[in-house]
GROMACS .gro file of C-alpha atoms in nm:
model
  455
    1MET     CA    1  -4.080   5.669   8.294
    2ASN     CA    2  -4.341   5.790   8.546
    3LYS     CA    3  -4.364   6.139   8.400
    4PRO     CA    4  -4.457   6.184   8.033
    5ILE     CA    5  -4.256   6.351   7.765
    6ILE     CA    6  -4.435   6.666   7.656
    7ILE     CA    7  -4.415   6.784   7.295
    8VAL     CA    8  -4.536   7.138   7.229
    9GLY     CA    9  -4.659   7.148   6.869
   10ALA     CA   10  -4.841   6.886   6.659
   11GLY     CA   11  -4.682   6.982   6.330
   12LEU     CA   12  -4.465   6.758   6.114
   13VAL     CA   13  -4.170   6.724   6.352
   14GLY     CA   14  -4.380   6.705   6.668
   15SER     CA   15  -4.596   6.429   6.521
   16LEU     CA   16  -4.300   6.222   6.395
   17LEU     CA   17  -4.120   6.267   6.727
   18ALA     CA   18  -4.432   6.145   6.908
   19ILE     CA   19  -4.434   5.827   6.697
   20LEU     CA   20  -4.064   5.760   6.754
   21LEU     CA   21  -4.076   5.821   7.130
   22GLY     CA   22  -4.403   5.631   7.163
   23LYS     CA   23  -4.254   5.327   6.991
   24LYS     CA   24  -3.961   5.343   7.235
   25GLY     CA   25  -4.208   5.302   7.520
   26TYR     CA   26  -4.228   5.660   7.647
   27THR     CA   27  -4.560   5.814   7.746
   28VAL     CA   28  -4.602   6.116   7.518
   29LYS     CA   29  -4.843   6.410   7.543
   30VAL     CA   30  -4.863   6.644   7.246
   31PHE     CA   31  -5.011   6.990   7.304
   32GLU     CA   32  -5.120   7.199   7.004
   33ARG     CA   33  -5.252   7.557   7.021
   34ARG     CA   34  -5.466   7.511   6.709
   35SER     CA   35  -5.782   7.304   6.684
   36ASP     CA   36  -5.760   6.959   6.527
   37MET     CA   37  -5.703   7.041   6.158
   38ARG     CA   38  -5.807   6.690   6.055
   39LYS     CA   39  -6.170   6.754   6.147
   40THR     CA   40  -6.212   7.031   5.890
   41ARG     CA   41  -5.938   6.911   5.651
   42GLN     CA   42  -5.815   7.269   5.661
   43TYR     CA   43  -5.455   7.353   5.740
   44ALA     CA   44  -5.373   7.677   5.918
   45GLY     CA   45  -4.999   7.650   5.865
   46LYS     CA   46  -4.786   7.725   5.561
   47SER     CA   47  -4.909   7.541   5.255
   48ILE     CA   48  -4.610   7.524   5.023
   49ASN     CA   49  -4.569   7.168   4.897
   50LEU     CA   50  -4.273   6.994   5.052
   51ALA     CA   51  -3.987   6.800   4.894
   52LEU     CA   52  -3.925   6.481   5.087
   53SER     CA   53  -3.572   6.345   5.037
   54ASP     CA   54  -3.326   6.103   5.193
   55ARG     CA   55  -3.271   6.274   5.528
   56GLY     CA   56  -3.643   6.290   5.593
   57ILE     CA   57  -3.697   5.941   5.456
   58ARG     CA   58  -3.455   5.806   5.719
   59GLY     CA   59  -3.688   5.939   5.987
   60LEU     CA   60  -3.997   5.792   5.825
   61LYS     CA   61  -3.832   5.452   5.791
   62LEU     CA   62  -3.712   5.461   6.152
   63ALA     CA   63  -4.070   5.532   6.260
   64GLY     CA   64  -4.205   5.253   6.038
   65VAL     CA   65  -4.432   5.488   5.841
   66TYR     CA   66  -4.240   5.516   5.513
   67ASP     CA   67  -4.472   5.296   5.304
   68GLU     CA   68  -4.783   5.482   5.415
   69VAL     CA   69  -4.634   5.825   5.348
   70MET     CA   70  -4.510   5.728   5.003
   71LYS     CA   71  -4.869   5.664   4.892
   72ILE     CA   72  -4.938   6.040   4.905
   73THR     CA   73  -4.622   6.153   4.721
   74VAL     CA   74  -4.518   6.215   4.360
   75PRO     CA   75  -4.153   6.156   4.253
   76VAL     CA   76  -3.973   6.464   4.121
   77TYR     CA   77  -3.651   6.405   3.924
   78GLY     CA   78  -3.537   6.757   3.847
   79ARG     CA   79  -3.625   7.112   3.748
   80MET     CA   80  -3.823   7.196   3.437
   81ILE     CA   81  -3.718   7.549   3.348
   82HIS     CA   82  -3.975   7.770   3.170
   83GLN     CA   83  -3.823   8.057   2.971
   84PRO     CA   84  -4.006   8.382   2.887
   85ASP     CA   85  -4.032   8.270   2.523
   86LYS     CA   86  -4.225   7.958   2.641
   87SER     CA   87  -3.936   7.722   2.566
   88THR     CA   88  -3.846   7.468   2.834
   89TYR     CA   89  -3.556   7.246   2.929
   90PHE     CA   90  -3.496   6.990   3.203
   91GLN     CA   91  -3.222   6.998   3.467
   92PRO     CA   92  -3.194   6.662   3.649
   93TYR     CA   93  -3.128   6.678   4.020
   94SER     CA   94  -2.873   6.400   4.010
   95ALA     CA   95  -2.650   6.223   3.762
   96ASP     CA   96  -2.767   5.899   3.926
   97GLY     CA   97  -3.135   5.952   3.852
   98LYS     CA   98  -3.223   6.015   4.216
   99CYS     CA   99  -3.543   6.201   4.298
  100ASN     CA  100  -3.727   6.394   4.566
  101TYR     CA  101  -4.091   6.334   4.651
  102SER     CA  102  -4.349   6.611   4.636
  103VAL     CA  103  -4.596   6.590   4.923
  104SER     CA  104  -4.870   6.813   5.059
  105ARG     CA  105  -4.772   6.962   5.394
  106SER     CA  106  -5.123   6.914   5.531
  107GLU     CA  107  -5.165   6.556   5.407
  108ILE     CA  108  -4.838   6.428   5.554
  109ASN     CA  109  -4.909   6.611   5.880
  110PHE     CA  110  -5.258   6.459   5.906
  111LEU     CA  111  -5.119   6.112   5.833
  112LEU     CA  112  -4.843   6.136   6.096
  113MET     CA  113  -5.094   6.259   6.354
  114ASP     CA  114  -5.326   5.966   6.276
  115ILE     CA  115  -5.043   5.715   6.313
  116ALA     CA  116  -4.914   5.871   6.636
  117GLU     CA  117  -5.260   5.878   6.790
  118GLN     CA  118  -5.304   5.506   6.730
  119LEU     CA  119  -5.024   5.435   6.978
  120PRO     CA  120  -5.172   5.366   7.325
  121ASN     CA  121  -4.909   5.577   7.505
  122VAL     CA  122  -4.943   5.887   7.282
  123SER     CA  123  -5.217   6.148   7.326
  124PHE     CA  124  -5.297   6.478   7.150
  125HIS     CA  125  -5.446   6.781   7.321
  126PHE     CA  126  -5.578   7.059   7.095
  127ASN     CA  127  -5.660   7.425   7.156
  128GLU     CA  128  -5.386   7.430   7.420
  129LYS     CA  129  -5.159   7.734   7.399
  130CYS     CA  130  -4.826   7.715   7.583
  131ILE     CA  131  -4.797   8.025   7.801
  132ASP     CA  132  -4.522   7.932   8.046
  133ILE     CA  133  -4.228   7.695   8.093
  134ASP     CA  134  -4.063   7.629   8.430
  135PHE     CA  135  -3.711   7.518   8.338
  136ASN     CA  136  -3.612   7.422   8.693
  137ASN     CA  137  -3.908   7.191   8.750
  138THR     CA  138  -3.972   7.085   8.389
  139THR     CA  139  -4.333   7.194   8.379
  140ALA     CA  140  -4.540   7.358   8.106
  141THR     CA  141  -4.852   7.566   8.156
  142PHE     CA  142  -5.121   7.572   7.889
  143GLU     CA  143  -5.426   7.789   7.836
  144ASN     CA  144  -5.720   7.639   7.653
  145THR     CA  145  -5.802   7.879   7.371
  146GLU     CA  146  -6.175   7.806   7.396
  147THR     CA  147  -6.244   7.776   7.771
  148LYS     CA  148  -5.944   7.984   7.896
  149HIS     CA  149  -5.882   7.706   8.148
  150LEU     CA  150  -5.521   7.686   8.272
  151GLN     CA  151  -5.338   7.363   8.342
  152THR     CA  152  -4.979   7.294   8.440
  153GLU     CA  153  -4.823   6.968   8.325
  154SER     CA  154  -4.516   6.809   8.479
  155ALA     CA  155  -4.280   6.626   8.241
  156GLU     CA  156  -3.967   6.418   8.221
  157ILE     CA  157  -3.862   6.617   7.911
  158ILE     CA  158  -4.026   6.903   7.722
  159PHE     CA  159  -3.966   6.939   7.348
  160GLY     CA  160  -4.050   7.265   7.174
  161ALA     CA  161  -4.161   7.154   6.828
  162ASP     CA  162  -4.380   7.460   6.785
  163GLY     CA  163  -4.228   7.616   6.476
  164ALA     CA  164  -4.053   7.934   6.374
  165PHE     CA  165  -4.242   8.148   6.627
  166SER     CA  166  -4.201   7.899   6.911
  167ALA     CA  167  -4.355   7.976   7.250
  168VAL     CA  168  -4.103   7.742   7.414
  169ARG     CA  169  -3.815   7.936   7.260
  170LEU     CA  170  -3.974   8.265   7.368
  171ASN     CA  171  -3.971   8.137   7.726
  172MET     CA  172  -3.604   8.047   7.687
  173MET     CA  173  -3.529   8.401   7.570
  174ILE     CA  174  -3.727   8.573   7.847
  175LYS     CA  175  -3.605   8.361   8.137
  176ASN     CA  176  -3.238   8.303   8.056
  177ASP     CA  177  -2.969   8.568   8.052
  178ARG     CA  178  -2.750   8.609   7.742
  179TYR     CA  179  -2.976   8.399   7.524
  180GLN     CA  180  -2.859   8.426   7.163
  181TYR     CA  181  -3.135   8.489   6.911
  182GLN     CA  182  -3.146   8.619   6.556
  183GLN     CA  183  -3.433   8.630   6.310
  184PHE     CA  184  -3.379   8.743   5.954
  185TYR     CA  185  -3.650   8.809   5.696
  186ILE     CA  186  -3.554   8.807   5.331
  187GLU     CA  187  -3.709   9.072   5.107
  188THR     CA  188  -3.910   8.804   4.927
  189GLY     CA  189  -4.258   8.687   5.020
  190TYR     CA  190  -4.473   8.414   4.871
  191LYS     CA  191  -4.830   8.341   4.768
  192GLU     CA  192  -4.990   8.007   4.689
  193LEU     CA  193  -5.171   7.951   4.358
  194ILE     CA  194  -5.281   7.638   4.171
  195ILE     CA  195  -5.273   7.465   3.834
  196PRO     CA  196  -5.576   7.232   3.851
  197PRO     CA  197  -5.602   6.899   3.667
  198ASP     CA  198  -5.763   6.892   3.323
  199ALA     CA  199  -6.119   6.776   3.258
  200ASN     CA  200  -6.003   6.413   3.277
  201GLY     CA  201  -5.826   6.463   3.609
  202LYS     CA  202  -5.482   6.453   3.445
  203PHE     CA  203  -5.181   6.680   3.493
  204GLN     CA  204  -5.183   6.980   3.261
  205LEU     CA  205  -4.805   7.027   3.251
  206ASP     CA  206  -4.621   6.780   3.027
  207ASN     CA  207  -4.367   6.654   3.278
  208HIS     CA  208  -4.546   6.597   3.607
  209GLU     CA  209  -4.239   6.439   3.769
  210ALA     CA  210  -4.053   6.769   3.787
  211LEU     CA  211  -4.037   7.088   3.986
  212HIS     CA  212  -4.147   7.350   3.733
  213ILE     CA  213  -3.974   7.687   3.769
  214TRP     CA  214  -4.032   8.013   3.587
  215PRO     CA  215  -3.711   8.198   3.694
  216ARG     CA  216  -3.724   8.573   3.633
  217LYS     CA  217  -3.422   8.697   3.833
  218GLU     CA  218  -3.590   8.910   4.103
  219PHE     CA  219  -3.892   8.676   4.125
  220MET     CA  220  -4.008   8.330   4.021
  221LEU     CA  221  -4.306   8.099   3.997
  222MET     CA  222  -4.277   7.735   4.108
  223ALA     CA  223  -4.509   7.437   4.070
  224LEU     CA  224  -4.495   7.099   4.245
  225PRO     CA  225  -4.722   6.804   4.155
  226ASN     CA  226  -4.983   6.638   4.375
  227PRO     CA  227  -5.118   6.283   4.336
  228THR     CA  228  -5.459   6.438   4.262
  229GLY     CA  229  -5.340   6.571   3.923
  230ASP     CA  230  -5.299   6.934   4.025
  231PHE     CA  231  -4.989   7.143   4.088
  232THR     CA  232  -4.941   7.356   4.396
  233CYS     CA  233  -4.788   7.678   4.265
  234THR     CA  234  -4.595   7.935   4.465
  235LEU     CA  235  -4.514   8.287   4.351
  236PHE     CA  236  -4.200   8.420   4.517
  237MET     CA  237  -4.133   8.791   4.473
  238PRO     CA  238  -4.024   9.100   4.671
  239PHE     CA  239  -4.273   9.277   4.894
  240GLU     CA  240  -4.168   9.619   4.764
  241GLY     CA  241  -4.011   9.777   4.456
  242LYS     CA  242  -4.033   9.699   4.088
  243ASN     CA  243  -4.207   9.366   4.012
  244SER     CA  244  -4.327   9.328   4.370
  245PHE     CA  245  -4.643   9.244   4.559
  246GLU     CA  246  -4.703   9.611   4.636
  247GLN     CA  247  -4.732   9.681   4.262
  248LEU     CA  248  -5.010   9.427   4.205
  249ILE     CA  249  -5.313   9.615   4.335
  250THR     CA  250  -5.591   9.553   4.083
  251GLU     CA  251  -5.706   9.251   3.886
  252SER     CA  252  -5.571   9.424   3.576
  253ASP     CA  253  -5.227   9.455   3.742
  254VAL     CA  254  -5.219   9.084   3.818
  255LYS     CA  255  -5.345   8.985   3.473
  256ASN     CA  256  -5.086   9.200   3.293
  257PHE     CA  257  -4.805   9.079   3.519
  258PHE     CA  258  -4.877   8.709   3.469
  259GLU     CA  259  -4.940   8.738   3.095
  260THR     CA  260  -4.609   8.923   3.056
  261HIS     CA  261  -4.388   8.699   3.269
  262PHE     CA  262  -4.558   8.356   3.274
  263PRO     CA  263  -4.735   8.335   2.935
  264ASP     CA  264  -4.733   7.954   2.916
  265ALA     CA  265  -4.869   7.914   3.271
  266VAL     CA  266  -5.164   8.155   3.244
  267PRO     CA  267  -5.385   7.932   3.021
  268LEU     CA  268  -5.351   7.653   3.281
  269MET     CA  269  -5.426   7.865   3.589
  270HIS     CA  270  -5.798   7.924   3.551
  271THR     CA  271  -5.848   8.086   3.891
  272TYR     CA  272  -5.514   8.262   3.941
  273ILE     CA  273  -5.656   8.613   3.971
  274LYS     CA  274  -5.916   8.510   4.230
  275ASP     CA  275  -5.656   8.299   4.415
  276PHE     CA  276  -5.408   8.587   4.413
  277PHE     CA  277  -5.644   8.808   4.610
  278LYS     CA  278  -5.790   8.531   4.826
  279ASN     CA  279  -5.465   8.373   4.947
  280PRO     CA  280  -5.238   8.555   5.192
  281THR     CA  281  -4.894   8.691   5.110
  282SER     CA  282  -4.657   8.528   5.359
  283SER     CA  283  -4.307   8.615   5.473
  284LEU     CA  284  -3.996   8.396   5.492
  285VAL     CA  285  -3.786   8.395   5.807
  286THR     CA  286  -3.456   8.238   5.909
  287VAL     CA  287  -3.408   8.176   6.282
  288ARG     CA  288  -3.078   8.110   6.456
  289CYS     CA  289  -3.065   8.069   6.832
  290TYR     CA  290  -2.857   7.922   7.114
  291PRO     CA  291  -2.880   7.730   7.337
  292TRP     CA  292  -3.134   7.480   7.207
  293VAL     CA  293  -3.132   7.297   7.541
  294ILE     CA  294  -3.189   7.440   7.889
  295ASN     CA  295  -3.202   7.178   8.165
  296LYS     CA  296  -3.456   6.923   8.037
  297VAL     CA  297  -3.626   7.146   7.782
  298ALA     CA  298  -3.511   7.126   7.418
  299LEU     CA  299  -3.600   7.285   7.085
  300ILE     CA  300  -3.638   7.076   6.770
  301GLY     CA  301  -3.723   7.141   6.406
  302ASP     CA  302  -3.818   7.495   6.304
  303ALA     CA  303  -3.826   7.606   6.667
  304ALA     CA  304  -3.449   7.556   6.671
  305HIS     CA  305  -3.360   7.637   6.309
  306ALA     CA  306  -3.635   7.783   6.091
  307ILE     CA  307  -3.507   7.820   5.734
  308THR     CA  308  -3.631   7.940   5.397
  309PRO     CA  309  -3.780   7.671   5.168
  310PHE     CA  310  -3.540   7.704   4.876
  311TYR     CA  311  -3.341   7.384   4.936
  312GLY     CA  312  -3.650   7.182   5.022
  313GLN     CA  313  -3.483   7.083   5.351
  314GLY     CA  314  -3.700   7.231   5.627
  315MET     CA  315  -3.901   6.916   5.692
  316ASN     CA  316  -3.604   6.692   5.614
  317ALA     CA  317  -3.379   6.875   5.862
  318GLY     CA  318  -3.646   6.850   6.132
  319PHE     CA  319  -3.694   6.478   6.070
  320GLU     CA  320  -3.316   6.435   6.082
  321ASP     CA  321  -3.318   6.602   6.426
  322CYS     CA  322  -3.552   6.322   6.536
  323VAL     CA  323  -3.323   6.053   6.392
  324ILE     CA  324  -3.021   6.195   6.575
  325LEU     CA  325  -3.218   6.206   6.899
  326MET     CA  326  -3.323   5.842   6.868
  327GLU     CA  327  -2.964   5.736   6.802
  328LEU     CA  328  -2.849   5.929   7.109
  329ILE     CA  329  -3.121   5.774   7.327
  330ASP     CA  330  -2.978   5.434   7.235
  331LYS     CA  331  -2.617   5.550   7.272
  332HIS     CA  332  -2.667   5.697   7.620
  333SER     CA  333  -2.923   5.442   7.746
  334GLY     CA  334  -3.187   5.703   7.819
  335ASN     CA  335  -2.956   5.943   8.011
  336TRP     CA  336  -3.133   6.263   7.907
  337HIS     CA  337  -2.862   6.499   8.023
  338LYS     CA  338  -2.608   6.336   7.793
  339ILE     CA  339  -2.864   6.288   7.513
  340LEU     CA  340  -2.973   6.650   7.497
  341GLN     CA  341  -2.628   6.801   7.534
  342GLU     CA  342  -2.484   6.590   7.251
  343TYR     CA  343  -2.793   6.654   7.036
  344GLN     CA  344  -2.737   7.027   7.072
  345THR     CA  345  -2.364   7.000   7.002
  346LEU     CA  346  -2.421   6.795   6.687
  347ARG     CA  347  -2.720   6.974   6.539
  348LYS     CA  348  -2.656   7.344   6.608
  349LYS     CA  349  -2.373   7.359   6.354
  350ASP     CA  350  -2.580   7.172   6.096
  351GLY     CA  351  -2.886   7.389   6.156
  352ASP     CA  352  -2.682   7.702   6.082
  353ALA     CA  353  -2.533   7.537   5.773
  354ILE     CA  354  -2.864   7.438   5.611
  355ALA     CA  355  -3.000   7.787   5.681
  356GLN     CA  356  -2.714   7.935   5.478
  357LEU     CA  357  -2.747   7.673   5.205
  358ALA     CA  358  -3.118   7.755   5.170
  359LEU     CA  359  -3.045   8.127   5.136
  360ASP     CA  360  -2.779   8.053   4.873
  361ASN     CA  361  -3.017   7.829   4.679
  362HIS     CA  362  -3.277   8.105   4.658
  363ILE     CA  363  -3.035   8.302   4.442
  364GLU     CA  364  -2.955   7.993   4.235
  365MET     CA  365  -3.319   7.911   4.161
  366ARG     CA  366  -3.429   8.267   4.098
  367ASP     CA  367  -3.129   8.403   3.906
  368LYS     CA  368  -2.908   8.124   3.779
  369THR     CA  369  -3.116   7.828   3.661
  370ALA     CA  370  -3.176   7.997   3.324
  371ASN     CA  371  -2.814   8.115   3.293
  372LEU     CA  372  -2.613   7.936   3.023
  373GLN     CA  373  -2.290   7.936   3.225
  374PHE     CA  374  -2.472   7.791   3.526
  375ILE     CA  375  -2.621   7.517   3.307
  376LEU     CA  376  -2.270   7.436   3.182
  377GLN     CA  377  -2.142   7.430   3.540
  378LYS     CA  378  -2.401   7.171   3.637
  379LYS     CA  379  -2.316   6.956   3.334
  380ILE     CA  380  -1.944   6.963   3.423
  381GLU     CA  381  -2.009   6.877   3.787
  382GLN     CA  382  -2.232   6.580   3.708
  383TRP     CA  383  -1.994   6.458   3.437
  384PHE     CA  384  -1.693   6.473   3.669
  385TYR     CA  385  -1.888   6.313   3.951
  386LYS     CA  386  -1.968   6.011   3.731
  387LEU     CA  387  -1.598   5.980   3.645
  388HIS     CA  388  -1.469   6.027   4.002
  389PRO     CA  389  -1.742   5.969   4.262
  390ASP     CA  390  -1.469   5.917   4.524
  391LYS     CA  391  -1.335   6.270   4.466
  392TRP     CA  392  -1.639   6.485   4.389
  393ILE     CA  393  -2.005   6.490   4.483
  394PRO     CA  394  -2.221   6.781   4.361
  395LEU     CA  395  -2.344   6.998   4.644
  396TYR     CA  396  -2.711   6.925   4.572
  397ASP     CA  397  -2.642   6.551   4.600
  398MET     CA  398  -2.456   6.598   4.929
  399VAL     CA  399  -2.737   6.800   5.083
  400THR     CA  400  -3.031   6.605   4.945
  401TYR     CA  401  -2.924   6.244   4.893
  402ARG     CA  402  -2.633   6.185   5.131
  403PRO     CA  403  -2.751   6.188   5.493
  404ASP     CA  404  -2.413   6.040   5.587
  405ILE     CA  405  -2.262   6.382   5.502
  406ARG     CA  406  -2.352   6.648   5.758
  407TYR     CA  407  -2.502   6.976   5.638
  408SER     CA  408  -2.203   7.161   5.781
  409GLU     CA  409  -1.963   6.936   5.592
  410ALA     CA  410  -2.163   6.975   5.270
  411LEU     CA  411  -2.152   7.354   5.304
  412GLN     CA  412  -1.774   7.354   5.345
  413LYS     CA  413  -1.713   7.112   5.059
  414GLY     CA  414  -1.964   7.288   4.837
  415TYR     CA  415  -1.788   7.623   4.868
  416TYR     CA  416  -1.454   7.460   4.796
  417GLN     CA  417  -1.583   7.279   4.488
  418ASP     CA  418  -1.753   7.591   4.359
  419ALA     CA  419  -1.420   7.778   4.375
  420ILE     CA  420  -1.267   7.504   4.158
  421ILE     CA  421  -1.552   7.498   3.908
  422GLN     CA  422  -1.532   7.876   3.864
  423LYS     CA  423  -1.169   7.830   3.758
  424VAL     CA  424  -1.279   7.558   3.516
  425LEU     CA  425  -1.534   7.790   3.358
  426GLN     CA  426  -1.255   8.040   3.282
  427LEU     CA  427  -1.063   7.788   3.069
  428PRO     CA  428  -1.042   7.883   2.699
  429ASN     CA  429  -1.314   7.722   2.484
  430ILE     CA  430  -1.461   7.542   2.784
  431GLU     CA  431  -1.800   7.530   2.608
  432GLN     CA  432  -1.650   7.293   2.347
  433LYS     CA  433  -1.417   7.090   2.571
  434TRP     CA  434  -1.612   7.072   2.898
  435ASP     CA  435  -1.609   6.689   2.893
  436SER     CA  436  -1.250   6.646   2.767
  437SER     CA  437  -0.959   6.472   2.934
  438GLU     CA  438  -0.791   6.813   2.958
  439THR     CA  439  -1.075   6.943   3.177
  440GLU     CA  440  -1.071   6.624   3.382
  441GLN     CA  441  -0.697   6.660   3.451
  442PHE     CA  442  -0.736   7.027   3.541
  443ILE     CA  443  -0.997   6.946   3.805
  444LEU     CA  444  -0.789   6.658   3.942
  445GLN     CA  445  -0.492   6.892   3.972
  446GLN     CA  446  -0.700   7.150   4.159
  447LEU     CA  447  -0.829   6.886   4.397
  448GLN     CA  448  -0.475   6.793   4.498
  449PHE     CA  449  -0.446   7.120   4.686
  450HIS     CA  450  -0.724   7.020   4.924
  451PRO     CA  451  -0.854   6.670   4.852
  452PHE     CA  452  -1.176   6.559   5.020
  453GLN     CA  453  -1.239   6.187   5.046
  454TYR     CA  454  -1.592   6.062   4.994
  455GLN     CA  455  -1.694   5.725   5.121
   0.00000   0.00000   0.00000
């Protein structure tokens, strides 16, 4: 362990990876192109609130930081759907009462950095932009963004944890023939807004342990709670066309749009017009690439598999990458060639799967959550799951609460189960007999054609 492990990127995954490797005894140097965000308490990255769930929690527990992180979270048990007529109804995430945890991206990042930096063998280096990777000699060259000083660091391993627009991945693409790379932008962008606490510092929305959604087919508003009594809101809508960002030019445009489509939210969002024009409109990209590993340089987190936020799995998938790596370090006794090759083999398939699941869930949240047939579908799935947990697990549960089921396996099983449930919804009078023994037997019969066993 004479040479350090270099991590490029001090974001969520880079910081957790530094803790995990540091606690295994490795010397770790983390290089970040931005200045130290903790000094100004300002966060230059994306600011959508995150949904921490079981896959990510595994990583936090492995690193021994779970209890500290949980202090800055709020439990979220399901979706509170807001209809245009101001009526609401609640869709639980799980028949078992499981929950996700809403957490501020900046606050969890700051906390993980603080914890990593307390380890004697972990150091952070800010304002250091990665400009070159030598894959044959495992070196990284950095340019200080303030002094323009160049330094080349030699490493045992280099991890690119530098996000969707990774400099490490760019070097892979430039310097390696036949490198596979695809980036895909959806037509939807997003803008952050806020519902502040009331005069007493309390939540203004009735159920603060829910993800609030105003689904409007082509666009939607979301709100996730913070421990400080406010909600971080995100408006997702197309960049162009009808009901799009390009149509909202003046304050009057924004006011009319929100009062028309989100009438129950407007009285709570005292600064939404100012925030709309102050906060940037950001894009949403999916990245697929291969290989993730070249010699002793590896991609991890968004650098390997950037995804859209609609399944709440970006952070969780990145933390799960770290868990898999730690397990492989133990399995292969520190043989990095074997570790990295098996890491890539295992995670590439799952990275592609969660990217597709996230794209699918965008349509579900935006278009289907207010649809009566979709609501019935969810009721049937949760009812049948409670009757036969060995034969059926709802897709959301598989993805969010079952880290023992791989993303790729969940995707396959989810598509199969959806095909069955669509047949169920075609049964005569299903609205009246959805929880009958007849429906139960029909599903059991369908499952016989291709039974999956759940442990």
